[in-house]
Coordinates of N, CA and C in Angstrom, one line a residue:
X1 N 105.3 114.8 113.8 CA 105.5 114.1 112.7 C 104.1 115.2 112.0
X2 N 103.9 114.5 111.1 CA 103.4 115.6 109.7 C 102.6 114.3 108.7
X3 N 101.9 115.1 108.1 CA 100.7 114.0 107.4 C 101.2 115.2 105.6
X4 N 100.8 114.1 105.0 CA 101.0 114.6 103.3 C 99.8 113.8 102.7
X5 N 98.8 115.1 102.3 CA 97.8 114.7 100.8 C 98.1 115.2 99.9
X6 N 97.5 114.6 99.1 CA 97.8 115.0 97.4 C 97.0 114.5 96.2
X7 N 96.6 114.9 95.5 CA 95.9 113.9 93.9 C 96.3 113.9 93.0
X8 N 96.9 112.8 92.7 CA 97.7 112.6 90.9 C 96.9 112.4 90.4
X9 N 97.0 112.8 88.4 CA 96.0 111.8 87.7 C 96.6 110.8 87.1
X10 N 96.1 109.6 86.7 CA 97.1 109.0 86.1 C 96.4 108.6 84.7
X11 N 97.0 108.6 83.7 CA 96.7 108.6 82.5 C 95.9 107.0 81.8
X12 N 95.3 106.2 82.7 CA 95.1 104.8 83.1 C 94.0 104.5 84.1
X13 N 93.0 103.5 83.6 CA 92.2 103.1 84.4 C 92.6 102.8 85.7
X14 N 91.7 102.7 86.2 CA 91.7 102.3 88.1 C 92.8 100.7 88.3
X15 N 92.1 100.2 87.4 CA 92.6 99.0 87.9 C 93.7 98.6 87.1
X16 N 94.1 99.5 86.6 CA 96.0 98.9 85.7 C 96.7 99.8 86.8
X17 N 96.1 101.2 87.5 CA 96.6 101.4 88.2 C 96.8 100.5 89.7
X18 N 96.0 100.3 90.3 CA 96.0 99.0 91.5 C 96.8 98.0 90.9
X19 N 96.8 97.1 89.8 CA 98.5 96.6 89.3 C 99.0 96.7 89.3
X20 N 99.3 98.2 89.2 CA 101.0 98.5 89.0 C 101.3 98.6 90.2
X21 N 100.0 99.1 91.5 CA 101.0 99.6 92.9 C 100.6 98.0 93.6
X22 N 100.3 97.1 93.3 CA 100.0 95.7 93.6 C 101.0 94.5 93.3
X23 N 101.4 94.4 92.1 CA 101.7 93.7 91.4 C 103.5 93.1 91.0
X24 N 104.2 92.6 91.8 CA 105.5 92.8 91.9 C 106.2 92.3 90.6
X25 N 106.0 91.8 89.9 CA 106.2 92.1 88.2 C 105.6 93.4 87.4
X26 N 105.4 94.4 88.3 CA 104.3 95.4 87.2 C 105.7 96.7 87.9
X27 N 105.5 96.5 89.4 CA 105.9 97.7 90.1 C 107.8 97.7 89.5
X28 N 107.8 96.3 89.1 CA 109.3 96.3 89.0 C 109.9 97.1 87.1
X29 N 108.6 96.8 87.0 CA 108.8 97.4 85.4 C 108.3 99.1 85.5
X30 N 107.9 100.0 86.5 CA 107.5 101.2 86.2 C 108.6 101.6 87.4
X31 N 109.2 101.0 88.2 CA 110.2 101.3 89.1 C 111.6 101.4 88.8
X32 N 111.5 100.1 88.1 CA 113.5 99.6 87.3 C 113.6 98.8 88.8
X33 N 113.6 98.6 89.9 CA 114.2 98.4 91.3 C 113.2 97.3 91.8
X34 N 113.8 96.3 92.1 CA 113.2 94.7 92.7 C 111.7 95.0 93.6
X35 N 110.9 94.4 93.8 CA 110.2 95.0 94.6 C 109.6 93.6 95.1
X36 N 109.0 93.7 96.3 CA 107.9 92.3 97.2 C 107.1 92.7 97.4
X37 N 105.7 92.3 96.7 CA 104.4 92.9 97.5 C 103.1 91.6 96.8
X38 N 102.3 91.3 98.0 CA 101.4 91.0 97.8 C 100.0 91.5 98.4
X39 N 99.1 90.8 98.4 CA 97.7 91.4 98.1 C 97.0 91.1 99.5
X40 N 98.2 90.2 100.3 CA 97.0 89.8 101.1 C 97.2 90.7 102.7
X41 N 96.1 91.3 103.2 CA 96.2 91.7 104.6 C 98.2 91.1 105.7
X42 N 98.4 91.8 105.5 CA 99.3 91.3 107.2 C 100.5 91.1 106.8
X43 N 100.8 90.8 105.2 CA 102.2 90.7 104.4 C 103.0 91.4 104.5
X44 N 104.3 91.7 104.3 CA 105.2 92.5 104.4 C 105.7 92.8 102.8
X45 N 106.0 94.3 103.0 CA 106.3 94.5 101.9 C 107.3 95.5 101.3
X46 N 108.2 95.4 100.3 CA 109.7 96.2 100.1 C 109.4 96.6 98.8
X47 N 109.8 97.6 98.4 CA 109.8 98.8 97.2 C 111.3 99.3 97.3
X48 N 111.9 99.3 95.5 CA 112.3 100.0 95.6 C 113.9 99.5 96.0
X49 N 114.3 97.7 96.0 CA 115.1 97.1 96.0 C 115.3 97.5 98.7
X50 N 114.4 97.3 98.8 CA 114.6 97.5 100.4 C 114.2 98.8 100.6
X51 N 114.6 99.8 100.2 CA 114.6 101.4 100.6 C 113.2 101.7 101.0
X52 N 111.9 100.8 100.3 CA 111.0 101.7 101.6 C 110.3 100.4 101.8
X53 N 110.2 100.0 102.9 CA 109.5 98.3 103.1 C 108.7 98.7 104.1
X54 N 107.1 97.5 104.8 CA 106.4 98.0 105.9 C 105.2 97.3 105.3
X55 N 104.1 96.9 106.1 CA 103.1 96.2 106.4 C 102.5 96.7 105.1
X56 N 101.2 95.5 104.5 CA 99.9 95.4 104.3 C 98.8 95.3 105.3
X57 N 97.9 96.8 104.9 CA 97.0 96.4 106.1 C 95.6 95.8 105.1
X58 N 95.1 96.7 104.1 CA 94.3 96.4 103.7 C 94.3 96.7 101.8
X59 N 93.3 96.1 101.4 CA 93.0 96.0 100.2 C 91.8 96.1 99.6
X60 N 90.9 96.9 98.6 CA 90.1 97.0 97.9 C 89.9 97.0 96.3
X61 N 89.9 95.8 96.0 CA 90.5 95.2 94.7 C 89.6 97.4 93.3
X62 N 91.0 97.2 92.9 CA 90.8 98.3 91.8 C 90.8 99.3 92.5
X63 N 90.5 99.7 93.8 CA 89.7 101.0 94.2 C 90.9 101.7 95.6
X64 N 91.3 100.3 96.8 CA 92.1 101.5 97.8 C 93.2 99.8 97.9
X65 N 94.6 100.7 98.5 CA 96.0 100.4 99.1 C 95.5 100.7 100.8
X66 N 96.2 100.2 101.5 CA 96.0 100.9 102.9 C 98.0 100.0 103.4
X67 N 98.6 100.7 103.9 CA 100.1 100.5 104.4 C 100.2 100.6 105.3
X68 N 101.2 100.1 105.9 CA 102.2 101.2 107.0 C 103.6 100.9 106.4
X69 N 104.2 102.1 106.7 CA 105.2 102.1 106.1 C 106.6 102.5 107.3
X70 N 107.4 102.0 107.5 CA 108.5 101.8 108.5 C 109.2 102.6 108.6
X71 N 109.3 103.4 109.7 CA 110.7 104.5 110.0 C 111.3 104.3 110.9
X72 N 112.0 102.8 111.2 CA 112.7 102.8 112.4 C 111.8 102.6 113.5
X73 N 112.0 102.9 115.1 CA 111.4 103.0 115.8 C 110.3 103.8 116.6
X74 N 109.5 104.2 115.3 CA 108.3 105.5 115.4 C 108.0 105.1 116.8
X75 N 106.9 105.0 117.3 CA 105.5 104.8 118.2 C 104.8 105.0 117.1
X76 N 104.0 106.1 116.6 CA 102.5 105.7 116.4 C 102.9 105.1 114.3
X77 N 102.2 104.4 114.0 CA 102.2 103.7 112.8 C 102.0 105.2 111.9
X78 N 103.4 105.2 110.5 CA 102.8 105.5 109.2 C 102.2 105.0 108.5
X79 N 101.2 105.7 108.0 CA 100.2 105.1 107.7 C 99.8 105.9 106.2
X80 N 100.0 105.0 105.5 CA 99.6 105.6 103.6 C 98.5 104.8 103.3
X81 N 97.4 105.4 102.4 CA 96.2 105.4 101.8 C 96.4 106.0 100.7
X82 N 95.7 105.1 99.7 CA 95.7 105.4 98.6 C 94.8 104.8 98.0
X83 N 93.6 105.9 96.9 CA 92.3 106.1 96.9 C 92.3 106.0 95.8
X84 N 92.0 104.7 94.8 CA 91.8 104.9 93.0 C 90.0 105.7 92.6
X85 N 90.4 106.8 92.2 CA 88.8 106.9 91.6 C 89.4 106.8 89.4
X86 N 88.1 106.4 89.3 CA 87.7 106.5 87.8 C 87.7 108.1 87.7
X87 N 88.5 108.4 86.7 CA 89.0 109.9 86.1 C 88.2 110.5 84.4
X88 N 88.2 110.9 84.1 CA 87.5 111.2 82.2 C 89.1 111.5 81.4
X89 N 90.5 111.2 82.7 CA 91.8 111.2 82.0 C 92.4 109.6 82.4
X90 N 91.7 109.0 82.6 CA 92.0 107.9 83.6 C 92.0 107.2 84.9
X91 N 93.0 107.7 86.0 CA 92.2 107.5 87.6 C 93.2 108.9 88.2
X92 N 92.1 109.0 89.5 CA 93.0 110.0 90.0 C 93.1 109.4 91.1
X93 N 94.3 109.3 91.6 CA 94.8 108.8 93.0 C 94.9 109.5 94.1
X94 N 93.7 109.6 95.1 CA 94.0 110.2 96.4 C 94.9 109.3 97.2
X95 N 96.0 110.3 97.5 CA 97.3 110.1 98.3 C 96.6 110.6 99.6
X96 N 97.1 109.6 101.3 CA 97.2 110.5 102.6 C 98.2 109.1 102.8
X97 N 99.2 110.2 103.5 CA 100.6 109.9 104.3 C 100.2 110.4 105.3
X98 N 100.5 109.5 107.2 CA 100.0 110.2 108.2 C 101.0 109.9 108.5
X99 N 101.8 110.4 109.9 CA 102.5 110.4 110.9 C 104.0 110.3 110.1
X100 N 104.1 111.3 109.2 CA 105.8 111.3 109.0 C 106.6 111.4 109.5
X101 N 107.9 111.1 110.0 CA 109.1 111.8 111.2 C 109.1 113.0 110.2
X102 N 109.2 113.7 111.1 CA 109.6 115.5 110.7 C 111.3 115.5 109.5
X103 N 112.2 114.5 109.6 CA 113.2 114.7 109.1 C 113.0 113.9 108.2
X104 N 112.3 113.4 107.8 CA 111.8 112.8 106.5 C 111.0 113.5 105.8
X105 N 110.2 114.2 106.2 CA 109.3 115.1 105.5 C 109.5 115.1 104.1
X106 N 110.6 116.2 104.1 CA 111.2 116.4 102.6 C 111.1 115.9 101.1
X107 N 111.7 114.3 102.0 CA 112.4 113.7 101.0 C 111.5 112.5 100.7
X108 N 110.4 112.4 101.4 CA 109.4 111.6 101.2 C 107.9 112.6 100.3
X109 N 107.9 113.7 100.5 CA 107.3 114.4 99.6 C 107.6 114.6 98.0
X110 N 108.9 114.8 98.0 CA 110.1 114.4 96.7 C 109.9 113.1 96.2
X111 N 109.4 112.1 96.9 CA 109.5 110.8 96.6 C 108.2 110.3 96.4
X112 N 107.4 110.5 96.4 CA 105.9 110.6 96.4 C 105.8 111.3 94.9
X113 N 105.9 112.7 94.9 CA 106.2 113.5 93.6 C 106.8 113.0 92.4
X114 N 107.9 112.3 92.4 CA 109.1 112.2 91.3 C 109.1 110.7 91.2
X115 N 109.8 109.9 91.8 CA 109.7 108.7 92.1 C 108.7 108.1 92.2
X116 N 107.8 108.3 93.3 CA 106.7 106.9 93.1 C 105.5 108.0 92.0
X117 N 104.7 108.3 92.4 CA 103.6 108.6 91.9 C 104.1 109.5 89.9
X118 N 105.3 110.0 90.5 CA 106.2 110.5 88.9 C 106.3 109.6 88.2
X119 N 107.1 108.5 88.6 CA 107.6 107.1 88.1 C 106.8 106.9 87.1
X120 N 105.6 106.8 87.6 CA 104.0 106.3 87.4 C 103.1 106.6 86.1
X121 N 103.0 107.7 86.4 CA 102.3 108.4 85.3 C 103.1 108.5 84.1
X122 N 104.5 108.8 84.3 CA 105.9 108.5 83.1 C 105.5 107.0 82.3
X123 N 105.4 106.0 83.2 CA 105.2 104.9 83.2 C 104.0 104.8 82.3
X124 N 103.1 105.1 82.4 CA 101.6 105.3 81.3 C 101.5 106.5 80.4
X125 N 102.4 107.3 80.1 CA 102.1 107.7 79.2 C 103.5 107.7 78.4
X126 N 104.3 107.3 78.1 CA 105.1 106.7 77.3 C 104.8 105.6 76.3

């Protein structure tokens, strides 16, 4: 199991980024894929038409998202925490993803950098 941490600068205010990460219609705009999402703790979510699935654990509006991401039958939960900080260029998003299975680590890092935050940054730069 491995952990991944990184900061991303997004050219939009934290409240816009929060909505882009929690509103299914907005998620679909920047991913181009079907999304199921709720800001109700305990609900399940699905991104990229089911490629990523898990459970929503905690939300602090415009500031924080905590989710459990599912990787089959692993014992320790894989937890994703995204904390949004105001930044002079918009938002600094602090990502922490714990307990990533070794065999999925490379794909997850690539996904975070390109498909997830990369696509979100591109969405706001256009």
